[in-house]
CSV table of C-alpha atoms in Angstrom, one decimal:
chain,number,residue,atom,x,y,z
Q,42,MET,CA,220.8,290.6,-33.3
Q,43,THR,CA,218.1,292.3,-34.5
Q,44,ASN,CA,217.9,290.6,-37.8
Q,45,ILE,CA,218.3,287.3,-36.8
Q,46,PHE,CA,216.3,287.4,-33.2
Q,47,ASP,CA,212.6,287.7,-32.3
Q,48,GLU,CA,212.1,291.4,-30.1
Q,49,ASP,CA,211.0,290.1,-27.5
Q,50,ILE,CA,213.8,287.7,-27.7
Q,51,ASN,CA,215.5,287.5,-24.3
Q,52,LEU,CA,219.2,287.6,-25.2
Q,53,LYS,CA,220.7,288.1,-21.5
Q,54,GLY,CA,222.4,284.7,-21.9
Q,55,LEU,CA,223.9,285.4,-25.1
Q,56,LEU,CA,224.8,288.8,-24.5
Q,57,ASP,CA,226.9,287.6,-20.8
Q,58,ILE,CA,228.6,284.1,-22.9
Q,59,LEU,CA,229.8,287.1,-25.6
Q,60,ASN,CA,230.9,289.3,-21.7
Q,61,PRO,CA,235.2,289.7,-23.1
Q,62,GLU,CA,235.2,289.3,-19.2
Q,63,ASN,CA,234.8,285.1,-18.9
Q,64,ASN,CA,237.9,285.3,-21.8
Q,65,LEU,CA,235.9,283.1,-23.8
Q,66,VAL,CA,237.8,282.2,-27.7
Q,67,LEU,CA,234.6,282.2,-29.7
Q,68,ALA,CA,235.7,281.3,-33.6
Q,69,ASP,CA,233.4,282.2,-36.4
Q,70,ASP,CA,231.4,279.4,-36.1
Q,71,MET,CA,227.7,280.0,-35.5
Q,72,MET,CA,224.1,277.8,-35.9
Q,73,LEU,CA,220.9,278.5,-34.7
Q,74,SER,CA,218.0,276.8,-34.6
Q,75,ASP,CA,214.5,277.0,-33.4
Q,76,ALA,CA,213.5,275.1,-30.2
Q,77,ASN,CA,211.6,272.3,-31.9
Q,78,GLY,CA,215.9,271.9,-33.4
Q,79,THR,CA,215.0,272.8,-36.5
Q,80,ILE,CA,218.0,274.8,-38.1
Q,81,LEU,CA,218.0,277.9,-39.5
Q,82,ARG,CA,221.1,279.7,-40.1
Q,83,VAL,CA,224.1,278.4,-40.5
Q,84,SER,CA,227.8,279.9,-40.7
Q,85,GLY,CA,229.4,280.2,-43.9
Q,86,ASN,CA,232.6,279.3,-41.5
Q,87,TYR,CA,231.0,276.9,-39.7
Q,88,GLU,CA,230.0,274.7,-43.4
Q,89,ARG,CA,234.0,275.3,-44.3
Q,90,ASN,CA,235.6,274.3,-41.1
Q,91,PHE,CA,233.4,270.8,-40.8
Q,92,GLY,CA,233.4,270.2,-44.3
Q,93,PHE,CA,229.6,270.7,-45.2
Q,94,SER,CA,228.1,272.0,-48.5
Q,95,HIS,CA,226.4,275.5,-48.4
Q,96,GLY,CA,223.2,275.1,-47.3
Q,97,SER,CA,222.8,271.6,-47.1
Q,98,ILE,CA,222.2,271.6,-43.2
Q,99,VAL,CA,219.8,273.9,-42.9
Q,100,GLY,CA,216.0,273.0,-42.7
Q,101,ARG,CA,217.2,269.9,-40.4
Q,102,SER,CA,216.5,268.7,-37.1
Q,103,ALA,CA,219.5,269.2,-35.0
Q,104,PHE,CA,217.9,265.7,-33.2
Q,105,ASP,CA,218.0,263.6,-37.0
Q,106,LEU,CA,221.7,265.2,-37.3
Q,107,GLU,CA,222.5,263.8,-33.4
Q,108,ALA,CA,220.2,260.2,-34.5
Q,109,ASP,CA,222.4,259.5,-37.7
Q,110,GLY,CA,225.3,260.2,-36.2
Q,111,THR,CA,226.6,263.8,-37.5
Q,112,PHE,CA,226.7,264.9,-34.4
Q,113,THR,CA,228.1,263.5,-31.4
Q,114,PRO,CA,226.3,264.9,-29.1
Q,115,CYS,CA,224.4,267.4,-30.5
Q,116,ILE,CA,225.2,270.1,-28.4
Q,117,THR,CA,221.8,271.9,-30.0
Q,118,ALA,CA,219.9,269.1,-28.9
Q,119,GLU,CA,221.4,268.5,-25.4
Q,120,VAL,CA,220.1,273.3,-25.2
Q,121,ILE,CA,216.8,272.1,-26.1
Q,122,ARG,CA,216.2,269.1,-23.7
Q,123,GLN,CA,218.2,270.1,-21.0
Q,124,LYS,CA,217.3,274.0,-21.5
Q,125,LYS,CA,220.8,275.5,-19.9
Q,126,LYS,CA,223.5,276.7,-21.0
Q,127,ILE,CA,225.9,274.0,-22.1
Q,128,THR,CA,229.4,273.8,-22.1
Q,129,ALA,CA,231.3,270.7,-24.2
Q,130,THR,CA,233.0,268.9,-26.5
Q,131,GLN,CA,231.1,268.1,-29.6
Q,132,THR,CA,232.8,265.2,-32.6
Q,133,ILE,CA,231.3,266.1,-35.6
Q,134,ASN,CA,231.9,262.6,-36.8
Q,135,HIS,CA,232.5,262.9,-41.1
Q,136,VAL,CA,235.3,265.0,-40.8
Q,137,HIS,CA,236.4,263.6,-37.3
Q,138,LYS,CA,237.0,266.3,-35.5
Q,139,ASN,CA,236.5,267.7,-32.1
Q,140,VAL,CA,235.2,270.8,-31.2
Q,141,MET,CA,234.6,272.7,-27.4
Q,142,THR,CA,230.8,273.7,-28.3
Q,143,VAL,CA,229.2,276.7,-26.2
Q,144,GLY,CA,225.2,276.1,-26.1
Q,145,ILE,CA,223.4,278.9,-25.2
Q,146,PRO,CA,219.5,278.5,-24.2
Q,147,LEU,CA,217.4,282.5,-25.6
Q,148,PHE,CA,214.0,281.8,-23.9
Q,149,ASP,CA,211.4,284.9,-24.9
Q,150,ASP,CA,209.8,287.5,-22.6
Q,151,HIS,CA,207.4,285.2,-20.8
Q,152,GLY,CA,209.9,281.9,-20.5
Q,153,GLU,CA,209.4,280.4,-23.2
Q,154,LEU,CA,211.9,278.6,-25.4
Q,155,LYS,CA,212.9,280.3,-28.6
Q,156,TYR,CA,215.6,279.6,-29.7
Q,157,ALA,CA,219.2,277.4,-29.3
Q,158,VAL,CA,222.5,279.0,-30.4
Q,159,CYS,CA,225.6,277.4,-31.1
Q,160,PHE,CA,229.3,278.7,-30.5
Q,161,ASN,CA,232.3,277.0,-31.7
Q,162,THR,CA,235.0,278.4,-29.7
Q,163,VAL,CA,239.0,276.3,-29.6
Q,164,SER,CA,239.0,272.9,-31.3
Q,165,MET,CA,240.0,270.3,-29.4
Q,166,GLU,CA,243.1,269.3,-31.9
Q,167,GLN,CA,244.0,273.8,-31.4
Q,168,ILE,CA,244.2,272.4,-28.2
Q,169,ASN,CA,246.2,269.8,-27.9
Q,170,THR,CA,248.6,272.3,-30.2
Q,171,ILE,CA,248.5,274.3,-27.4
Q,172,GLN,CA,249.2,272.4,-25.0
Q,173,ARG,CA,252.0,270.6,-26.9
Q,174,ASN,CA,253.2,273.9,-27.7
Q,175,TYR,CA,253.0,274.8,-24.2
Q,176,GLN,CA,254.7,271.3,-22.7
Q,177,HIS,CA,257.6,272.1,-25.5
Q,178,LEU,CA,257.4,275.8,-24.0
Q,179,GLN,CA,258.4,273.9,-20.3
Q,180,ASP,CA,260.5,271.6,-20.8
Q,181,SER,CA,262.5,273.3,-22.7
Q,182,LEU,CA,262.8,276.2,-20.8
Q,183,GLN,CA,263.4,273.2,-18.1
Q,184,GLN,CA,266.4,272.1,-20.1
Q,185,TYR,CA,267.6,275.9,-20.8
Q,186,THR,CA,267.8,276.2,-16.8
Q,187,GLN,CA,268.9,272.2,-15.6
Q,188,GLU,CA,271.9,273.7,-18.2
Q,189,ILE,CA,271.8,277.0,-17.0
Q,190,ALA,CA,272.7,275.5,-13.7
Q,191,GLU,CA,275.1,273.1,-15.1
Q,192,LEU,CA,277.6,275.3,-16.5
Q,193,ARG,CA,277.5,277.5,-13.2
Q,194,THR,CA,278.0,274.4,-11.7
Q,195,ARG,CA,281.2,273.7,-13.5
Q,196,ALA,CA,282.2,276.9,-13.2
Q,197,THR,CA,282.1,277.0,-9.4
Q,198,SER,CA,283.3,273.6,-8.7
Q,199,THR,CA,286.5,273.5,-9.2
Q,200,ASP,CA,286.6,276.2,-5.7
Q,201,LEU,CA,284.2,273.7,-3.5
Q,202,VAL,CA,285.4,269.9,-4.0
Q,203,PHE,CA,283.1,267.8,-1.6
Q,204,LYS,CA,281.8,263.8,-1.6
Q,205,SER,CA,279.9,263.8,2.0
Q,206,ALA,CA,276.5,263.5,2.0
Q,207,SER,CA,275.8,266.2,4.0
Q,208,MET,CA,278.1,268.4,1.9
Q,209,GLN,CA,276.2,267.0,-1.3
Q,210,ARG,CA,273.1,267.8,0.5
Q,211,LEU,CA,274.6,272.0,1.0
Q,212,TRP,CA,275.4,272.6,-2.4
Q,213,THR,CA,272.1,271.4,-3.0
Q,214,LEU,CA,270.7,274.4,-0.4
Q,215,MET,CA,272.9,276.8,-2.2
Q,216,GLN,CA,272.0,276.2,-5.6
Q,217,ASN,CA,267.8,276.4,-4.2
Q,218,THR,CA,268.8,280.1,-2.9
Q,219,ALA,CA,271.5,281.4,-5.0
Q,220,ASN,CA,269.6,283.3,-7.1
Q,221,THR,CA,267.5,285.4,-4.3
Q,222,LYS,CA,267.5,288.2,-2.8
Q,223,ALA,CA,266.9,286.6,1.1
Q,224,ASN,CA,269.6,287.1,2.9
Q,225,ILE,CA,272.1,284.0,4.6
Q,226,LEU,CA,273.5,283.4,7.9
Q,227,ILE,CA,276.8,280.6,7.2
Q,228,THR,CA,278.0,278.9,10.3
Q,229,GLY,CA,280.5,276.6,11.1
Q,230,GLU,CA,283.9,276.2,12.9
Q,231,THR,CA,286.9,278.4,12.5
Q,232,GLY,CA,289.0,277.3,8.7
Q,233,VAL,CA,285.4,274.7,7.5
Q,234,GLY,CA,285.8,277.3,4.8
Q,235,LYS,CA,282.9,279.8,5.5
Q,236,SER,CA,284.3,282.5,2.3
Q,237,ALA,CA,285.0,279.4,-0.1
Q,238,ILE,CA,281.5,279.2,0.3
Q,239,ALA,CA,280.1,282.8,-0.1
Q,240,LYS,CA,282.4,283.1,-3.1
Q,241,THR,CA,280.8,280.3,-4.8
Q,242,ILE,CA,276.9,281.7,-3.8
Q,243,HIS,CA,277.6,284.9,-5.6
Q,244,LYS,CA,279.6,282.5,-8.4
Q,245,MET,CA,276.6,281.2,-9.0
Q,246,SER,CA,273.3,284.0,-8.9
Q,247,SER,CA,272.1,285.9,-10.9
Q,248,ARG,CA,274.6,288.9,-9.0
Q,249,ALA,CA,277.9,286.8,-10.4
Q,250,ASP,CA,278.4,289.5,-13.0
Q,251,GLY,CA,279.3,292.1,-9.5
Q,252,PRO,CA,281.3,292.8,-6.6
Q,253,PHE,CA,281.5,290.4,-4.1
Q,254,ILE,CA,283.3,292.4,-1.6
Q,255,GLU,CA,284.5,291.2,1.8
Q,256,VAL,CA,284.9,292.2,5.1
Q,257,ASN,CA,286.7,290.2,8.2
Q,258,CYS,CA,284.7,292.3,10.8
Q,259,ALA,CA,286.9,290.4,13.8
Q,260,VAL,CA,290.0,292.1,12.1
Q,261,LEU,CA,288.7,295.8,12.0
Q,262,HIS,CA,289.6,298.3,15.0
Q,263,GLU,CA,286.6,299.7,17.0
Q,264,ASN,CA,286.5,303.0,16.1
Q,265,LEU,CA,287.5,302.0,12.3
Q,266,ILE,CA,284.8,299.9,11.9
Q,267,GLU,CA,281.8,302.3,10.7
Q,268,SER,CA,283.9,304.6,8.9
Q,269,GLU,CA,285.6,300.9,6.7
Q,270,LEU,CA,281.8,299.9,6.4
Q,271,PHE,CA,279.6,303.2,5.7
Q,272,GLY,CA,282.5,305.7,4.0
Q,273,TYR,CA,283.0,309.1,4.9
Q,274,GLU,CA,283.1,311.8,3.7
Q,275,LYS,CA,286.1,314.6,3.3
Q,276,GLY,CA,286.9,316.4,7.2
Q,277,ALA,CA,284.7,313.2,9.0
Q,278,PHE,CA,287.4,313.2,11.1
Q,279,THR,CA,291.2,314.3,12.7
Q,280,GLY,CA,293.3,312.0,9.7
Q,281,ALA,CA,290.7,311.2,7.2
Q,282,ALA,CA,291.2,311.8,3.5
Q,283,SER,CA,291.0,315.0,1.4
Q,284,GLY,CA,288.1,313.3,-0.5
Q,285,GLY,CA,286.4,311.1,1.9
Q,286,LYS,CA,286.2,308.0,1.0
Q,287,ILE,CA,283.3,305.0,-0.2
Q,288,GLY,CA,283.1,302.1,2.2
Q,289,LYS,CA,282.7,298.7,1.9
Q,290,ILE,CA,278.9,298.1,1.9
Q,291,GLU,CA,278.4,300.7,-0.8
Q,292,LEU,CA,281.2,299.1,-2.8
Q,293,ALA,CA,279.2,296.3,-3.5
Q,294,ASN,CA,275.9,297.9,-4.5
Q,295,HIS,CA,275.0,295.9,-7.6
Q,296,GLY,CA,277.2,292.1,-5.8
Q,297,THR,CA,277.4,291.1,-2.8
Q,298,LEU,CA,278.4,291.5,0.5
Q,299,PHE,CA,280.2,289.1,2.5
Q,300,LEU,CA,280.6,290.2,6.0
Q,301,ASP,CA,283.3,287.4,8.0
Q,302,GLU,CA,282.8,287.2,12.3
Q,303,ILE,CA,280.0,288.8,12.0
Q,304,GLY,CA,279.0,288.2,15.6
Q,305,GLU,CA,282.5,290.4,16.6
Q,306,LEU,CA,280.4,293.8,15.9
Q,307,PRO,CA,279.9,295.9,18.6
Q,308,PRO,CA,276.6,297.5,19.2
Q,309,HIS,CA,276.3,300.7,17.3
Q,310,ILE,CA,276.6,299.5,14.0
Q,311,GLN,CA,274.7,296.3,14.8
Q,312,SER,CA,271.6,299.1,15.0
Q,313,LYS,CA,273.4,300.9,11.7
Q,314,LEU,CA,273.5,297.0,10.3
Q,315,LEU,CA,270.0,296.3,11.0
Q,316,GLN,CA,268.6,299.7,9.3
Q,317,LEU,CA,270.4,299.4,6.1
Q,318,ILE,CA,268.3,295.5,6.5
Q,319,GLN,CA,265.6,297.8,6.4
Q,320,GLU,CA,266.0,300.5,4.1
Q,321,LYS,CA,268.8,299.4,1.9
Q,322,THR,CA,270.0,303.1,2.0
Q,323,ILE,CA,272.9,304.2,3.5
Q,324,GLU,CA,274.9,307.7,4.8
Q,325,ARG,CA,278.6,308.0,5.0
Q,326,LEU,CA,280.1,309.6,8.2
Q,327,SER,CA,279.6,313.3,8.3
Q,328,GLY,CA,277.6,312.8,5.1
Q,329,THR,CA,273.6,314.2,4.8
Q,330,LYS,CA,272.7,312.5,2.1
Q,331,LYS,CA,271.0,309.1,2.1
Q,332,ILE,CA,272.9,306.6,-1.4
Q,333,GLU,CA,270.3,303.9,-2.3
Q,334,LEU,CA,272.3,300.4,-2.4
Q,335,ASP,CA,270.9,296.9,-4.2
Q,336,PHE,CA,272.8,294.6,-3.0
Q,337,ARG,CA,272.7,290.4,-1.6
Q,338,LEU,CA,274.4,290.5,1.9
Q,339,ILE,CA,275.9,286.7,3.6
Q,340,VAL,CA,277.0,286.7,7.2
Q,341,ALA,CA,279.3,284.1,8.8
Q,342,THR,CA,280.1,283.2,12.8
Q,343,ASN,CA,281.9,280.6,14.3
Q,344,ARG,CA,280.2,281.8,17.3
Q,345,ASN,CA,276.5,280.7,18.4
Q,346,LEU,CA,274.2,283.8,17.4
Q,347,GLU,CA,271.4,282.2,19.8
Q,348,VAL,CA,273.1,282.2,23.2
Q,349,GLU,CA,275.1,285.6,22.1
Q,350,VAL,CA,271.6,286.6,21.8
Q,351,GLN,CA,270.8,285.5,25.3
Q,352,ARG,CA,273.1,287.4,27.0
Q,353,GLY,CA,272.4,290.8,25.4
Q,354,LEU,CA,275.5,290.5,23.0
Q,355,PHE,CA,274.0,290.6,19.7
Q,356,ARG,CA,270.6,291.9,19.2
Q,357,SER,CA,267.9,289.6,18.2
Q,358,ASP,CA,266.1,292.2,15.5
Q,359,LEU,CA,269.2,291.5,13.2
Q,360,PHE,CA,269.6,287.9,13.9
Q,361,TYR,CA,266.6,287.4,13.2
Q,362,ARG,CA,267.1,289.7,10.0
Q,363,LEU,CA,269.9,287.5,9.0
Q,364,ASN,CA,268.7,284.4,9.4
Q,365,VAL,CA,266.3,283.7,7.3
Q,366,ILE,CA,268.8,281.2,5.6
Q,367,ARG,CA,270.7,279.0,7.3
Q,368,ILE,CA,274.0,276.9,5.7
Q,369,HIS,CA,275.6,275.3,8.2
Q,370,ILE,CA,278.8,273.6,7.4
Q,371,PRO,CA,280.2,270.6,9.5
Q,372,PRO,CA,283.8,270.5,10.5
Q,373,LEU,CA,285.9,268.5,8.4
Q,374,ARG,CA,286.4,266.0,11.0
Q,375,GLN,CA,282.5,265.4,10.7
Q,376,ARG,CA,283.1,264.4,7.0
Q,377,LYS,CA,285.9,262.3,5.9
Q,378,GLU,CA,285.1,261.4,2.5
Q,379,ASP,CA,285.7,265.3,1.6
Q,380,ILE,CA,289.1,264.8,3.1
Q,381,PHE,CA,291.2,263.1,-0.2
Q,382,PRO,CA,289.0,265.0,-2.8
Q,383,LEU,CA,290.2,268.4,-0.9
Q,384,ALA,CA,294.5,267.0,-0.4
Q,385,HIS,CA,294.2,266.0,-4.0
Q,386,GLN,CA,292.7,269.5,-4.9
Q,387,PHE,CA,295.3,271.5,-2.8
Q,388,LEU,CA,298.0,269.1,-4.5
Q,389,ALA,CA,297.8,270.0,-8.4
Q,390,ARG,CA,297.4,273.2,-6.7
Q,391,PHE,CA,300.7,273.6,-4.7
Q,392,SER,CA,302.8,270.9,-6.8
Q,393,GLY,CA,302.0,273.9,-10.2
Q,394,GLU,CA,302.7,276.9,-8.5
Q,395,TYR,CA,305.4,275.8,-6.6
Q,396,GLU,CA,306.1,273.6,-10.3
Q,397,LYS,CA,306.8,270.1,-8.8
Q,398,HIS,CA,306.1,267.1,-9.1
Q,399,LEU,CA,304.6,265.3,-5.6
Q,400,THR,CA,302.3,262.4,-5.3
Q,401,PHE,CA,300.7,260.8,-1.6
Q,402,SER,CA,302.1,257.2,0.0
Q,403,PRO,CA,299.5,255.0,1.0
Q,404,ARG,CA,300.5,255.7,4.5
Q,405,PHE,CA,300.4,259.6,4.6
Q,406,LEU,CA,296.6,259.2,3.1
Q,407,THR,CA,296.5,257.3,6.2
Q,408,PHE,CA,297.4,259.8,8.1
Q,409,LEU,CA,295.4,262.4,6.3
Q,410,GLU,CA,292.2,260.1,7.3
Q,411,GLN,CA,292.7,259.1,11.0
Q,412,TYR,CA,293.7,263.1,11.9
Q,413,ASP,CA,291.3,264.8,13.8
Q,414,TRP,CA,291.6,268.0,11.9
Q,415,PRO,CA,291.1,270.8,14.1
Q,416,GLY,CA,292.0,273.1,11.9
Q,417,ASN,CA,289.4,272.0,9.9
Q,418,VAL,CA,289.9,272.4,6.0
Q,419,ARG,CA,292.4,275.8,6.1
Q,420,GLN,CA,294.5,273.1,8.4
Q,421,LEU,CA,294.6,270.6,5.2
Q,422,GLU,CA,295.6,273.4,3.0
Q,423,ASN,CA,298.0,274.7,4.9
Q,424,LEU,CA,299.7,271.0,5.7
Q,425,ILE,CA,299.5,270.5,2.3
Q,426,GLU,CA,301.2,273.7,0.9
Q,427,ARG,CA,303.8,273.5,3.4
Q,428,MET,CA,304.7,269.7,2.7
Q,429,VAL,CA,304.9,271.2,-0.9
Q,430,ILE,CA,307.4,273.6,-0.5
Q,431,THR,CA,309.2,271.2,2.4
Q,432,VAL,CA,309.9,267.4,0.4
Q,433,GLN,CA,312.1,266.1,-1.6
Q,434,ASP,CA,311.4,263.4,-2.4
Q,435,PRO,CA,308.6,262.7,-4.9
Q,436,ILE,CA,306.1,261.5,-2.9
Q,437,ILE,CA,304.9,263.1,-0.1
Q,438,ASP,CA,305.1,260.5,3.0
Q,439,THR,CA,304.8,260.7,7.3
Q,440,THR,CA,308.4,260.6,7.7
Q,441,ALA,CA,307.2,264.6,6.0
Q,442,LEU,CA,305.1,265.4,8.6
Q,443,PRO,CA,305.9,268.9,11.1
Q,444,ALA,CA,306.4,267.8,15.0
Q,445,GLU,CA,303.1,269.0,15.9
Q,446,PHE,CA,301.7,266.7,13.6
Q,447,THR,CA,303.7,263.5,14.5
Q,448,GLY,CA,301.8,262.2,17.0
Q,449,ASP,CA,299.6,258.5,18.4
Q,450,THR,CA,297.5,259.1,14.6
Q,451,ALA,CA,300.5,259.1,12.5
Q,452,PRO,CA,302.5,256.4,11.0
Q,453,GLN,CA,305.5,255.9,13.2
Q,454,ALA,CA,308.9,254.7,11.6
Q,455,GLU,CA,310.0,250.7,12.4
Q,456,PRO,CA,312.7,251.1,15.2
Q,457,LEU,CA,316.2,249.7,13.6
Q,458,PRO,CA,317.6,246.2,15.8
Q,459,GLN,CA,320.6,247.6,18.3
Q,460,GLN,CA,321.7,243.9,18.4
Q,461,GLY,CA,322.8,241.8,16.4
Q,462,THR,CA,326.0,241.7,13.3
Q,463,LEU,CA,326.2,243.9,10.4
Q,464,ALA,CA,324.2,241.1,8.2
Q,465,GLU,CA,322.1,241.5,10.0
Q,466,ARG,CA,321.5,244.6,10.7
Q,467,MET,CA,321.2,245.6,7.5
Q,468,ASP,CA,318.6,243.0,6.7
Q,469,ALA,CA,316.6,244.5,9.8
Q,470,TYR,CA,317.7,247.9,7.6
Q,471,GLU,CA,317.2,246.5,4.3
Q,472,GLY,CA,313.6,245.0,5.3
Q,473,GLN,CA,311.8,248.1,7.1
Q,474,ILE,CA,313.0,250.3,3.5
Q,475,ILE,CA,311.4,247.3,1.2
Q,476,ARG,CA,308.1,247.2,3.6
Q,477,GLU,CA,308.0,251.0,3.3
Q,478,SER,CA,307.9,251.0,-0.6
Q,479,TYR,CA,305.2,248.5,-0.9
Q,480,ARG,CA,303.6,250.5,1.9
Q,481,ARG,CA,304.2,253.5,-0.1
Q,482,CYS,CA,303.3,252.0,-3.8
Q,483,GLY,CA,301.7,249.0,-3.7
Q,484,THR,CA,302.7,247.1,-6.5
Q,485,THR,CA,306.1,244.9,-7.1
Q,486,VAL,CA,306.8,247.2,-10.1
Q,487,ALA,CA,306.2,250.9,-8.5
Q,488,VAL,CA,309.0,249.2,-5.8
Q,489,ALA,CA,311.2,248.0,-8.2
Q,490,LYS,CA,310.8,251.7,-10.2
Q,491,ASP,CA,310.4,253.5,-6.6
Q,492,LEU,CA,314.3,252.0,-5.9
Q,493,GLY,CA,316.0,251.5,-8.8
Q,494,ILE,CA,315.8,247.7,-8.8
Q,495,SER,CA,314.6,245.2,-11.1
Q,496,GLN,CA,311.3,243.5,-10.5
Q,497,ALA,CA,312.1,239.7,-10.1
Q,498,THR,CA,314.3,241.5,-7.2
Q,499,ALA,CA,311.5,243.7,-5.9
Q,500,ALA,CA,309.0,240.6,-6.0
Q,501,ARG,CA,312.1,238.8,-4.2
Q,502,LYS,CA,312.5,240.3,-1.4
Q,503,VAL,CA,308.8,242.1,-1.2
Q,504,ALA,CA,308.1,238.4,-1.0
Q,505,LYS,CA,310.8,238.0,2.1
Q,506,TYR,CA,309.7,240.8,4.3
Q,507,VAL,CA,306.3,241.3,3.6
Q,508,ASN,CA,305.1,238.1,2.6
Q,509,GLY,CA,306.9,236.7,5.0
Q,510,ARG,CA,308.3,234.0,2.3
Q,511,THR,CA,311.8,233.0,1.8
């Protein structure tokens, strides 16, 4: 610096610019002028990068170079005019390059302007290239993220079938929260599929390769629940395994712990669970060693935990710890659009298991849609399995429904006449067969195949008995 500038020059502005803390990317492109704008020095890099022959602009006026269009604007001229630091884009017109330039005024001890120094930083072409590369990386990252989400969705979508808007919203929430560490509280009536939702979240998450440990708190005996959850050391109690036992919570390490029917936990276990959530460590019964754990906690209940908290049956601090992300599953009767997809999924699964080839009649599908399903998805699943096992015909119809399902909701078979000649009664019976077959099959071709008659005969009888034409 001392070889370039007079000794009485205040270099503070220049040194401030060159300070690494400013994070400026300064190229080796520098131009120095005096206070009148005469170019005193230009770096060789500057001349090479911007097409100037050696020494061609040294001695020229920055103002003349601005006037003849060599620079637009000329940052050196602007620094001299404004007597302050300027950062702006400068165009070197004869090579059509836009360069981000920093111009610095240098003053003597009396405050008089002595020099103007200009550095070219990153060129606009470089900036644009960096921006394009950055955008490309962002687009690629977004694409890969979407592909990973789609792959996870495809891998888990066979477990969950839905069509309703409410379940679509729930699915979006699951996708957005699957990879977080937040505790999840799943609520909903018995049989809506809380366990299936928890398993799907696990499969969608980055913990999918880890264990999924499910515990139904309602079926564990109160005297055994602590040892089942937390494990125990040898000799912890009478009847304990000689080598001790690892608890369900410890088994979920690096995976997901799903506690179903969380509202059934007794108060002293609620307290220990709260401590576990806060510290992520456990002690086995009769143990003295703290075991650090890493797991995702998902809990579920069909109870109203807010009411349980008000009644003093569930700890409020534990409830707030669990209720970070709430996923409420609507009952099946409130999402009728999901009934048919679920029914067909269950039919395909159980038909494969029991090696049968079955379909639903239109009348049976109408029943499924109209039924209230107090037992929700589990009740639907159990019914379809029962029908696949018991029905002998290739078409599942309402006539094969179990007694507990037959009521006003299920379409009833037509009563046969108790009076009339044999021919009249036979005709009535034939009419019932044709109408029932047509309701199930929908076309005369299918009716012909169903009843083993020609299509012409089927068409004639459908016209007679269904359409009322003779």
